[in-house]
Coordinates of C-alpha atoms and ligand atoms in Angstrom, one line a residue:
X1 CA 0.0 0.0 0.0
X2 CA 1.4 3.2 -0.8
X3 CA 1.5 5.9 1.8
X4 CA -0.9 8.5 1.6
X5 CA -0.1 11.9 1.3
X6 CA -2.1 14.3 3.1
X7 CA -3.3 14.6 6.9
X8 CA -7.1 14.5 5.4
X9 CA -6.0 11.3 3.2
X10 CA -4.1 9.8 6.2
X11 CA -7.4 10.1 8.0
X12 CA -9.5 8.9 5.6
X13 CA -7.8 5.7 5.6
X14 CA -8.1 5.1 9.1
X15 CA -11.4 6.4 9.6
X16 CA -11.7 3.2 7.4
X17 CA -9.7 0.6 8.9
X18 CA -11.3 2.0 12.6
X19 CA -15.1 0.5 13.3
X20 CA -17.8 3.1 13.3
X21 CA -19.3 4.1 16.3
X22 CA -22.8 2.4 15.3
X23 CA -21.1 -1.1 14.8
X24 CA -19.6 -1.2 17.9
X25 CA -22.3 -0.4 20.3
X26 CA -24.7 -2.3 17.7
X27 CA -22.1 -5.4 18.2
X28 CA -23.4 -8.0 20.9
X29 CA -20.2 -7.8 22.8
X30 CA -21.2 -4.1 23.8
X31 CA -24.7 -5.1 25.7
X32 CA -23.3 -5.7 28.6
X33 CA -21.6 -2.1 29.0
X34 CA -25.1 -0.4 28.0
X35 CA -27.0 -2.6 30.3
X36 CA -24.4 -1.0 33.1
X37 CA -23.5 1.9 32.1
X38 CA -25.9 3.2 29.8
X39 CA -25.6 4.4 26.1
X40 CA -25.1 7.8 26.7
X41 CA -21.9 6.9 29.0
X42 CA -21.0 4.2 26.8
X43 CA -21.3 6.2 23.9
X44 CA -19.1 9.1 24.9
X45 CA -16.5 6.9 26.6
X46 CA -16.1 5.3 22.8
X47 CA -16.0 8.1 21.2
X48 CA -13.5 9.5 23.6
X49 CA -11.2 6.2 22.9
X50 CA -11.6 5.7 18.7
X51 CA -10.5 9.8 19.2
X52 CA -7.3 8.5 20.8
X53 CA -7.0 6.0 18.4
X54 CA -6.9 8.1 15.3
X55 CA -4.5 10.2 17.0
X56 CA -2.0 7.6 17.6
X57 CA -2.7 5.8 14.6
X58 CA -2.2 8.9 12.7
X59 CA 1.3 9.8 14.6
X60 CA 2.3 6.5 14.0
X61 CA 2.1 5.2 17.1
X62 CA -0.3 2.4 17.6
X63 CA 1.9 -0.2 17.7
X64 CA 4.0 1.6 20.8
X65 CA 1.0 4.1 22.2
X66 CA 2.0 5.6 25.8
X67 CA -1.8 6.4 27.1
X68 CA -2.5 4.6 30.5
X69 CA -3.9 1.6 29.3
X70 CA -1.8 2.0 26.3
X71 CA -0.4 -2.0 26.7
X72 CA -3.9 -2.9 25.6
X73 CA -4.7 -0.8 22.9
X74 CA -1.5 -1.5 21.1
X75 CA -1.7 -5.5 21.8
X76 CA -5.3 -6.4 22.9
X77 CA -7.4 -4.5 21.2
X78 CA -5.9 -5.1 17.5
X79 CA -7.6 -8.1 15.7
X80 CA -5.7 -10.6 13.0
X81 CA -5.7 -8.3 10.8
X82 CA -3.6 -5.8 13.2
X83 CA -6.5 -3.6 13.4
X84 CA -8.4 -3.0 16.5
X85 CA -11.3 -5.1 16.6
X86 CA -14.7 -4.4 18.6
X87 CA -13.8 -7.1 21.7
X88 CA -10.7 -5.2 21.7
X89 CA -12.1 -1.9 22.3
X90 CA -14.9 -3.1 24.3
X91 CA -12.1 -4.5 26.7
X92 CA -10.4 -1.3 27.3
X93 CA -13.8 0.3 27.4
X94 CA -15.5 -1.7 30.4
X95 CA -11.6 -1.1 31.9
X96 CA -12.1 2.7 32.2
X97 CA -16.0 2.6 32.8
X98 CA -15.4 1.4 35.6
X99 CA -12.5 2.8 36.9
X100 CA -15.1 5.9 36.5
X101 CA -17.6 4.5 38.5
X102 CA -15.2 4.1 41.4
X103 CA -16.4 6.6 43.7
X104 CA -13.6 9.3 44.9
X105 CA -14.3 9.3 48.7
X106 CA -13.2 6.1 49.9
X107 CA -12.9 4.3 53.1
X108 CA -10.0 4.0 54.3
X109 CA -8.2 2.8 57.5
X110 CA -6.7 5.5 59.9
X111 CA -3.4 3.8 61.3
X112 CA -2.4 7.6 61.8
X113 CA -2.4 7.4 65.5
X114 CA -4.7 10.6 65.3
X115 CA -8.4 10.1 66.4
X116 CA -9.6 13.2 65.1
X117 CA -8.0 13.5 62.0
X118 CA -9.7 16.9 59.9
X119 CA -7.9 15.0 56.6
X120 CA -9.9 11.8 57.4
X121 CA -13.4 12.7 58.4
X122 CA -12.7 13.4 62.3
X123 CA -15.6 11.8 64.6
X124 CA -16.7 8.6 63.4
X125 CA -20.7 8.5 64.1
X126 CA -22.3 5.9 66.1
X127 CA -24.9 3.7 64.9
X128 CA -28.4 5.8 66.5
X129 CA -26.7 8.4 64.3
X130 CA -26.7 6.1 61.2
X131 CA -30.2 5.5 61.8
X132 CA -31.3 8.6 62.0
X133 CA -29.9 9.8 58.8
X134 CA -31.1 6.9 56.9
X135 CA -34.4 7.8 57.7
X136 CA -34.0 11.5 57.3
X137 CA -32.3 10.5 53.8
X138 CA -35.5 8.1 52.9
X139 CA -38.2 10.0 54.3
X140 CA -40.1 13.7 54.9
X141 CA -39.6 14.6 58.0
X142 CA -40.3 17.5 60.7
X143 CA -37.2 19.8 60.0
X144 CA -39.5 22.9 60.5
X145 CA -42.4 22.3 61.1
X146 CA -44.0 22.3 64.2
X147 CA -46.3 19.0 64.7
X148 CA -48.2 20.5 67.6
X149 CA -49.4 23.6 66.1
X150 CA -49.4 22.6 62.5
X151 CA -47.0 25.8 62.2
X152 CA -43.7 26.3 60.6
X153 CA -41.3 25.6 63.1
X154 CA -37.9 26.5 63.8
X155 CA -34.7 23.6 63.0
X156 CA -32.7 24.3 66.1
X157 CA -35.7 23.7 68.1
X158 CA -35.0 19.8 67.6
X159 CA -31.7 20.2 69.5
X160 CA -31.6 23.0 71.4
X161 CA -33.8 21.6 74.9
X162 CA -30.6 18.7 74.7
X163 CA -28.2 21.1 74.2
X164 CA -29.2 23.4 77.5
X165 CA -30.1 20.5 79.5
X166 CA -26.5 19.3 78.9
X167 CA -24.3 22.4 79.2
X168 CA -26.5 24.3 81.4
X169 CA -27.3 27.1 78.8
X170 CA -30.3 29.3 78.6
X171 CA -30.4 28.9 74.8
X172 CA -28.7 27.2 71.4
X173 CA -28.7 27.4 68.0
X174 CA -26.8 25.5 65.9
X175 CA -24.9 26.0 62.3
X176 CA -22.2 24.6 59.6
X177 CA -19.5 24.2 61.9
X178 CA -17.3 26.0 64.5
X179 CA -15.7 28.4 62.2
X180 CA -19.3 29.5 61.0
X181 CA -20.3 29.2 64.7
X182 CA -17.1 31.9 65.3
X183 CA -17.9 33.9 62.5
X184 CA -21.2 34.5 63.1
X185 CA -21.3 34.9 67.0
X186 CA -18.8 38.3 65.8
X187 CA -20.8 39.6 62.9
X188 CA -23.9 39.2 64.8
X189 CA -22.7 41.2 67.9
X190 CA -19.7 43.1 67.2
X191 CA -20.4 44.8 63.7
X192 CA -18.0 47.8 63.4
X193 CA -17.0 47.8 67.1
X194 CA -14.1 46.3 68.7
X195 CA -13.8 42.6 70.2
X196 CA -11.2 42.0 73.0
X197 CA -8.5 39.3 72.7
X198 CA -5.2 38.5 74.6
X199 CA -2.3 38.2 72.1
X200 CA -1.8 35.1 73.6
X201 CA -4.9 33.4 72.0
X202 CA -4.7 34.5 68.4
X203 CA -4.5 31.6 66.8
X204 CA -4.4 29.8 63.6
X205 CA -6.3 26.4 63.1
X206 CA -5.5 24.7 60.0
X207 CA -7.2 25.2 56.9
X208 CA -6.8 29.1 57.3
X209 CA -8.6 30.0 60.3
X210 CA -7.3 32.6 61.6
X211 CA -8.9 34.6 64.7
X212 CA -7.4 38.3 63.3
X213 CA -8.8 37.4 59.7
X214 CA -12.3 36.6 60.9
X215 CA -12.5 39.7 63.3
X216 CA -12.1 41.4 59.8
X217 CA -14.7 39.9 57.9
X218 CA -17.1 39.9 60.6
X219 CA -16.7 43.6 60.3
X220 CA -14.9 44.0 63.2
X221 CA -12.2 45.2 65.2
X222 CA -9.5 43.3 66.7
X223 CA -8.5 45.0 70.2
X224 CA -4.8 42.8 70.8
X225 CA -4.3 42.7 74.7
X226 CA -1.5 41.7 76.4
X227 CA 1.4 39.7 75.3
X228 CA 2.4 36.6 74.0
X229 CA 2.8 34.5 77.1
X230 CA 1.0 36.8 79.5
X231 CA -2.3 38.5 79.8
X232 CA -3.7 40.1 83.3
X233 CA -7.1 40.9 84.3
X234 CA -6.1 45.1 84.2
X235 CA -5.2 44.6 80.5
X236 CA -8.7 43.8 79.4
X237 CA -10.1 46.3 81.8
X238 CA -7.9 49.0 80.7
X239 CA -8.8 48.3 76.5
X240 CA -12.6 48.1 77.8
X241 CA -14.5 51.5 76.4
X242 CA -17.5 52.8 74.3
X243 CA -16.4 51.0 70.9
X244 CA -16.2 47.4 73.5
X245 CA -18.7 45.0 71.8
X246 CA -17.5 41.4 73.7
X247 CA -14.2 40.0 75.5
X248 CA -13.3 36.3 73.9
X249 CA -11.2 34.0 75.0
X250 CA -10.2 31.3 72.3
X251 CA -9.1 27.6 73.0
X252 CA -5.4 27.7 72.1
X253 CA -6.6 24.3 70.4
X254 CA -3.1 23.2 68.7
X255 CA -0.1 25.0 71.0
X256 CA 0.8 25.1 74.7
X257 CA 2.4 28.0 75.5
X258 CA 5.0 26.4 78.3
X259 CA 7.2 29.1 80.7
X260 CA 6.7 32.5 82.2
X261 CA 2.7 32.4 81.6
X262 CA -0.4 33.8 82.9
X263 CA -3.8 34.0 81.4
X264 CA -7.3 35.3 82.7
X265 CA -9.5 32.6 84.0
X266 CA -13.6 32.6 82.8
X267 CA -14.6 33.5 85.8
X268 CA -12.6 36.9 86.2
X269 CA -13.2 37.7 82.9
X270 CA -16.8 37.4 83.5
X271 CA -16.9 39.4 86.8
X272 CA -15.6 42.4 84.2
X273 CA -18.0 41.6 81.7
X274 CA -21.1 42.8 84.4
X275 CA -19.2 45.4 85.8
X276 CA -18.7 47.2 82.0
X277 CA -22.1 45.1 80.0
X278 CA -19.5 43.9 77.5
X279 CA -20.5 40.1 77.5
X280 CA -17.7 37.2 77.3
X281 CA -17.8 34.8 74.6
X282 CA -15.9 31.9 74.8
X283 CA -14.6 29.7 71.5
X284 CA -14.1 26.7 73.1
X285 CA -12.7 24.3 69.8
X286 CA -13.2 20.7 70.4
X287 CA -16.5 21.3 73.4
X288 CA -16.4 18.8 75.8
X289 CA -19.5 17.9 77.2
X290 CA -18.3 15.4 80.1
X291 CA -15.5 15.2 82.8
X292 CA -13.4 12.9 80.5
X293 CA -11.0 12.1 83.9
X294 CA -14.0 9.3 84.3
X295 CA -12.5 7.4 81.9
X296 CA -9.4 8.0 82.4
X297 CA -8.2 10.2 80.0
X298 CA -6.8 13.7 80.5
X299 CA -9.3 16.8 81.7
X300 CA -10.5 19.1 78.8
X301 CA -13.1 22.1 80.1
X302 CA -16.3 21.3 79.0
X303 CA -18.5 23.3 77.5
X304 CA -21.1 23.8 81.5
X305 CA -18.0 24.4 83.2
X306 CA -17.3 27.2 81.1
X307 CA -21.4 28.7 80.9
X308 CA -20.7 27.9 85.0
X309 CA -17.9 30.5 85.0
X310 CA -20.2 32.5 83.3
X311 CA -19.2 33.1 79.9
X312 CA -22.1 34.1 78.2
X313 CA -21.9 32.4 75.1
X314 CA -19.5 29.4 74.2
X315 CA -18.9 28.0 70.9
X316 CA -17.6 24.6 69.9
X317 CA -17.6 21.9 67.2
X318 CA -20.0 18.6 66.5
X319 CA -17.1 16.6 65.4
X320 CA -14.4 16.7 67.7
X321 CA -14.4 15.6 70.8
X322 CA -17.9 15.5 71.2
X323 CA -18.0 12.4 68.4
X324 CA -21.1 13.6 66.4
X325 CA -21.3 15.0 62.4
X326 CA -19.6 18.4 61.3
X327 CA -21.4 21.2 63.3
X328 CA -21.0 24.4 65.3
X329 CA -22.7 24.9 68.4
X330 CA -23.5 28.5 70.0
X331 CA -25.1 28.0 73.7
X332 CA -25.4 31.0 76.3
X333 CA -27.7 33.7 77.4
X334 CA -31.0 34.2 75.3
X335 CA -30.8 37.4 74.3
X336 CA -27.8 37.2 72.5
X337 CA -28.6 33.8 71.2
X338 CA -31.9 35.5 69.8
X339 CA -29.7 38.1 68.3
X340 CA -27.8 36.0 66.0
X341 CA -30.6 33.9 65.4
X342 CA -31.7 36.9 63.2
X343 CA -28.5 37.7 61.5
X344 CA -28.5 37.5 57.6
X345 CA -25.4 34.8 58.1
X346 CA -27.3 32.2 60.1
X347 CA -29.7 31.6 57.1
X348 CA -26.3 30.7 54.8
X349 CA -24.5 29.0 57.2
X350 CA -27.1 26.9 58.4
X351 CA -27.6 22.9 58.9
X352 CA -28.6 20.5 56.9
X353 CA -30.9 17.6 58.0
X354 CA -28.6 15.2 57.7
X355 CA -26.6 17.1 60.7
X356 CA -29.5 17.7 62.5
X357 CA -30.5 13.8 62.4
X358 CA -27.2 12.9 63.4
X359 CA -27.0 15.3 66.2
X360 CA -29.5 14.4 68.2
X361 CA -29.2 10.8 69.0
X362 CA -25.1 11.7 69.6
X363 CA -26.2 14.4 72.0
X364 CA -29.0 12.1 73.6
X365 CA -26.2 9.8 74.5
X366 CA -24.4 11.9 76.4
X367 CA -27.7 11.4 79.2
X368 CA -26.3 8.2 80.3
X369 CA -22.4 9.1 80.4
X370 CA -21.7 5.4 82.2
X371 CA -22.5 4.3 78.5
X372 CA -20.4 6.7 76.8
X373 CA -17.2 4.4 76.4
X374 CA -19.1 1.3 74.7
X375 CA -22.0 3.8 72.5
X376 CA -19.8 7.0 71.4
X377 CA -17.5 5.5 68.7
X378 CA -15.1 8.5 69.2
X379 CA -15.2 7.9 73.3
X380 CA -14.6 3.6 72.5
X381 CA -12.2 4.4 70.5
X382 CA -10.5 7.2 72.6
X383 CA -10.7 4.5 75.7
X384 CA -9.6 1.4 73.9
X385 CA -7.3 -1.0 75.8
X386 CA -3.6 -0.7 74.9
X387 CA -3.5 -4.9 75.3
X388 CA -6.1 -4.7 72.7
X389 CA -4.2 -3.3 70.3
X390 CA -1.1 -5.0 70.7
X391 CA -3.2 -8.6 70.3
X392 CA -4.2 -7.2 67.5
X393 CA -0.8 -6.1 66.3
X394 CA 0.7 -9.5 67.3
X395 CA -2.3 -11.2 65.0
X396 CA -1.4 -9.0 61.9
X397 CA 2.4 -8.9 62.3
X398 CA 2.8 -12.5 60.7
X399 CA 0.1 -11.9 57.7
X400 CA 2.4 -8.5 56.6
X401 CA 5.5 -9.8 57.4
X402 CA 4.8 -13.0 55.1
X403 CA 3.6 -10.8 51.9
X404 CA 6.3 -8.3 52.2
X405 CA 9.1 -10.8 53.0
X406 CA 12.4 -10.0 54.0
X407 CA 12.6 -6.6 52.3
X408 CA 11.1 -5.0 55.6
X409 CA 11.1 -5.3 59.2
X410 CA 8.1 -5.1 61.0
X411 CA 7.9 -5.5 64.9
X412 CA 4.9 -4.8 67.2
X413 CA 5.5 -1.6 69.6
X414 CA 4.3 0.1 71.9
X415 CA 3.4 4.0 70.5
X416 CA 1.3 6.6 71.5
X417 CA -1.9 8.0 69.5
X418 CA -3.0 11.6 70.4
X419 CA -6.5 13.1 69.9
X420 CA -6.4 15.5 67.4
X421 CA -8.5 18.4 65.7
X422 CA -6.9 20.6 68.6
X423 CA -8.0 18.7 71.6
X424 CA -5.4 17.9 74.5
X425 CA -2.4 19.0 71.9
X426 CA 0.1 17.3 74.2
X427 CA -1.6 14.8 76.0
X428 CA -0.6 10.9 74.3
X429 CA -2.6 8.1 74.9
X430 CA -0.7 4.3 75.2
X431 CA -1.4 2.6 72.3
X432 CA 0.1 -0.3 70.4
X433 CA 0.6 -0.9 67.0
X434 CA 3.0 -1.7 63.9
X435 CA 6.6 -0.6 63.0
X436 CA 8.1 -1.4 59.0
X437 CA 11.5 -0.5 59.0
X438 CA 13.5 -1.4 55.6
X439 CA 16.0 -4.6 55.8
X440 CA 18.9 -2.6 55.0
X441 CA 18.6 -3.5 51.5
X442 CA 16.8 -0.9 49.9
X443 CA 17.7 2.8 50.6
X444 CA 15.7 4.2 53.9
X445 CA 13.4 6.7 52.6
X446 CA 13.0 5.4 49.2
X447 CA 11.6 1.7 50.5
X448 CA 9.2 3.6 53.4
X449 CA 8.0 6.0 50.7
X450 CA 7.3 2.7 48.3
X451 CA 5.1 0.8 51.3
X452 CA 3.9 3.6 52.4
X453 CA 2.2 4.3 48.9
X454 CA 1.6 0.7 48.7
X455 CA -0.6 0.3 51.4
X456 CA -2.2 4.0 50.3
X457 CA -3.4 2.1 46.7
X458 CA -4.8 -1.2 48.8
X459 CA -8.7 -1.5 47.7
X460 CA -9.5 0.4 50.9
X461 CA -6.1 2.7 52.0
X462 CA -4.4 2.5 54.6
X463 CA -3.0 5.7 56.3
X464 CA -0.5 5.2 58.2
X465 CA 2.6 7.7 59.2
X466 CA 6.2 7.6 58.5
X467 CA 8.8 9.0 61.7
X468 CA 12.1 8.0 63.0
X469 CA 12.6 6.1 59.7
X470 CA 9.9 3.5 60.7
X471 CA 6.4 3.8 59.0
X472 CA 4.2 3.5 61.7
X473 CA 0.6 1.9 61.8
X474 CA -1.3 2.9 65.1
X475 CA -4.1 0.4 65.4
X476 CA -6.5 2.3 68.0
X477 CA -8.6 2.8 65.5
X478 CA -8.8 -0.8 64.0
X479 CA -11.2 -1.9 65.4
X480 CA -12.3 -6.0 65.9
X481 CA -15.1 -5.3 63.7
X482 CA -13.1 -4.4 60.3
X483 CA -10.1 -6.3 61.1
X484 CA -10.6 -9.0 58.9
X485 CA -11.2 -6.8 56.0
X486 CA -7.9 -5.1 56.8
X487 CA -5.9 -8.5 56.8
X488 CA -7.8 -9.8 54.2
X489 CA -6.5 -7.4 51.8
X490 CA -3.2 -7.4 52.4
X491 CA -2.2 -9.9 50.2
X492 CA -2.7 -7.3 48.0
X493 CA 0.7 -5.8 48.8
X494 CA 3.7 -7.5 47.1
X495 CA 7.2 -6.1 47.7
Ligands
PLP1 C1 -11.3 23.4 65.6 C2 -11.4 24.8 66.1 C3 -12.1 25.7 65.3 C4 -12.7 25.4 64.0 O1 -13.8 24.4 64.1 P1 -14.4 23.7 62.9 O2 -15.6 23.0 63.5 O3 -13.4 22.9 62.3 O4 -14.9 24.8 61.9 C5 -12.2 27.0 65.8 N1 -11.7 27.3 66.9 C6 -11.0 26.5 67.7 C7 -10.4 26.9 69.0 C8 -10.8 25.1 67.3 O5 -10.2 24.3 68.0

């Protein structure tokens, strides 16, 4: 055959060795992928492929093509006569549909050693909670709408009796989550006045929260008091004057600031507050609802301790510590409550029903505290035995230490896990897990970095963390239940 000339000839000839569009999805071998997918997917995923085709056919390159699945279009794919065939392009075509289908948020195992972890989801949601937002998913239900009256009703009505009768507040309302909760609490109350904060407290959460940043978009003013490491009662009263809207205090959620130190308790901040009328609001971060020294982990103020010391609001998140879905809470005084209530923002940063069906049966929980460890999956988890873990680790050890062979060695350790999402930033809880250190035969970095990624492209990830040229797998939050699955899989990994 003699080559042909032009790039319009050139095409022309493959458009002719290349099956049409219509014989292919006409051809029996492409049922399947319509009876899955659909035509219209199908039909735009095969266009999308005889495209490529023509390309590399055209460059020359169909014998050696470099797309991802190139190995089967350039062997697979082409027929006796060397030309792709339909069950060739049907192969690479059910291939990709349904690497598409593949949903991109996947479960995956948190070996982190963080509980809380913000890049992972945070609190894990018990099963009342599950319940509850099956049936809010499945069915109508009373978000606002009040079944005694036959009235429109108000959302935060559904949580807010739980949420005073568990923090001692006169009132609640409830939005997207404790930056909104912060946000809104200053735009509501503060608007073109001045909001007092030590220097010591204005932090930085991750993901760009920043306490001098919001000030300014709430539309007001930061009034710095203080220093770094030390604040005194007479340096709030001294910045309090006519342009004073509130004095807030913020959780230094993720630093301890060690040393030469001295910050203003609640309770003296609030005695100010009455003497001047400029009310004390509190971001608490992770809000603690319960004395967690009961179960023997470190103390975090909870969220009635701090309306006890008579802050007179207090915000906090749904998903930290107190192990419900993504939230912010506002409790406190009535008025003020009322106040934001009718601010423009609290209409866009509002809950969903999903939240609100979650929230509920979390915060109902928290009525029978003795139950807390075994019902509140963050709690169970946060409590778990350290002998636990390390039968656990000794039960995996010989599984991964079989598949990966002698390029690695693993060992069961002690280690510590912490609590994340800016609870107890210090405080380590005993835990017991999984060390892989490399043989000795492989560079260090390069053979963590490889099982590291290995485990992160196992049907469902693992996350683990790499430190002290180890990579190491925390199993507090393995629990019983999925632990099969995780060993399971493993095979999975080959060195
Ligand atoms: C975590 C935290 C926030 C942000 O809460 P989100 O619920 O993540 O929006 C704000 N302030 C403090 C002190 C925190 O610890």
């Amino acid at each position: 055959m003699t080559e042909p000339q032009s790039a319009v000839e050139r095409d022309a000839v493959f458009s002719i060795r290349l099956p049409s569009v219509e014989r292919v999805l006409s051809d029996p071998s492409s049922a399947p992928l319509i009876a899955e997918y659909g035509r219209t997917q199908t039909l735009a995923a095969l266009r999308t492929l005889l495209g490529e085709l023509r390309a590399e056919m055209l460059a020359g390159k169909v014998e050696a093509p470099n797309s991802a699945d190139g190995a089967v279009i350039g062997s697979a794919m082409v027929n006796g006569d060397g030309l792709p065939g339909i069950a060739g392009l049907n192969a690479v075509l059910t291939q990709r549909l349904a690497t598409a289908a593949v949903s991109s948020l996947k479960q995956v195992f948190n070996l982190t050693g963080t509980v809380l972890h913000t890049n992972l989801g945070r609190a894990l949601l018990p099963d009342v909670a599950i319940k509850a937002v099956v049936a809010a998913l499945t069915s109508p239900m009373n978000l606002e709408f009040d079944l005694s009256t036959g009235k429109r009703g108000d959302r935060d009505d559904l949580v807010e009796d739980l949420l005073c009768e568990l923090t001692g507040a006169e009132a609640a309302t409830v939005v997207n989550n404790n930056a909104a909760a912060v946000l809104l609490m200053i735009s509501a109350l503060a608007p073109r006045r001045e909001v007092i904060v030590s220097r010591g407290e204005l932090v930085e959460i991750g993901g760009g929260f920043r306490i001098p940043d919001v000030m300014l978009r709430a539309g007001a003013k930061l009034r710095e008091v203080g220093t770094t490491n030390r604040t005194h009662l007479s340096d709030y009263a001294e910045a309090i004057g006519p342009r004073s809207a509130l004095l807030m205090k913020i959780h230094c959620s993720n630093y301890v600031v060690q040393g030469f130190t001295k910050s203003v308790e609640i309770d003296q901040l609030a005695q100010l507050s009455r003497t001047h009328g400029v009310p004390t609001v509190v971001d608490l971060g992770s809000g603690t609802l319960v004395d967690l020294t009961q179960y023997g982990l470190p103390h975090e103020t909870t969220v009635r301790e701090t309306i006890e010391a008579g802050a007179d609001l207090v915000t906090f998140s749904g998903d930290k510590l107190l192990g419900g879905p993504q939230a912010g809470l506002i409790v406190g005084r009535a008025d003020l409550i009322k106040k934001i209530k009718r601010h423009p923002l609290k209409r866009a940063l509002r809950v969903g029903k999903l939240t609100l069906a979650a929230l509920e049966p979390v915060l109902a929980l928290y009525r029978s505290p003795e139950f807390l460890p075994e019902r509140l999956t963050t709690l169970r988890l946060l409590t778990r035995h350290q002998s636990a873990m390390r039968l656990q680790a000794e039960r995996i050890l010989p599984v991964l230490q079989q598949v990966l062979g002698s390029a690695y060695v693993i060992s069961a350790e002690p280690m510590f896990s912490q609590i994340g999402s800016g609870a107890l930033p210090v405080d380590l809880l005993p835990s017991y897990g999984l060390t892989l250190r490399t043989s000795g035969k492989s560079r260090h970095g390069r053979g963590l970095g490889r099982i590291e990624k290995m485990l992160r492209e196992l049907p469902r990830p693992v996350v683990g963390r790499i430190a002290n040229d180890a990579l190491w797998l925390d199993l507090r939050c393995l629990e019983n239940a999925d632990e099969a699955q995780f060993i399971a899989q493993l095979n999975k990994l080959s060195s």
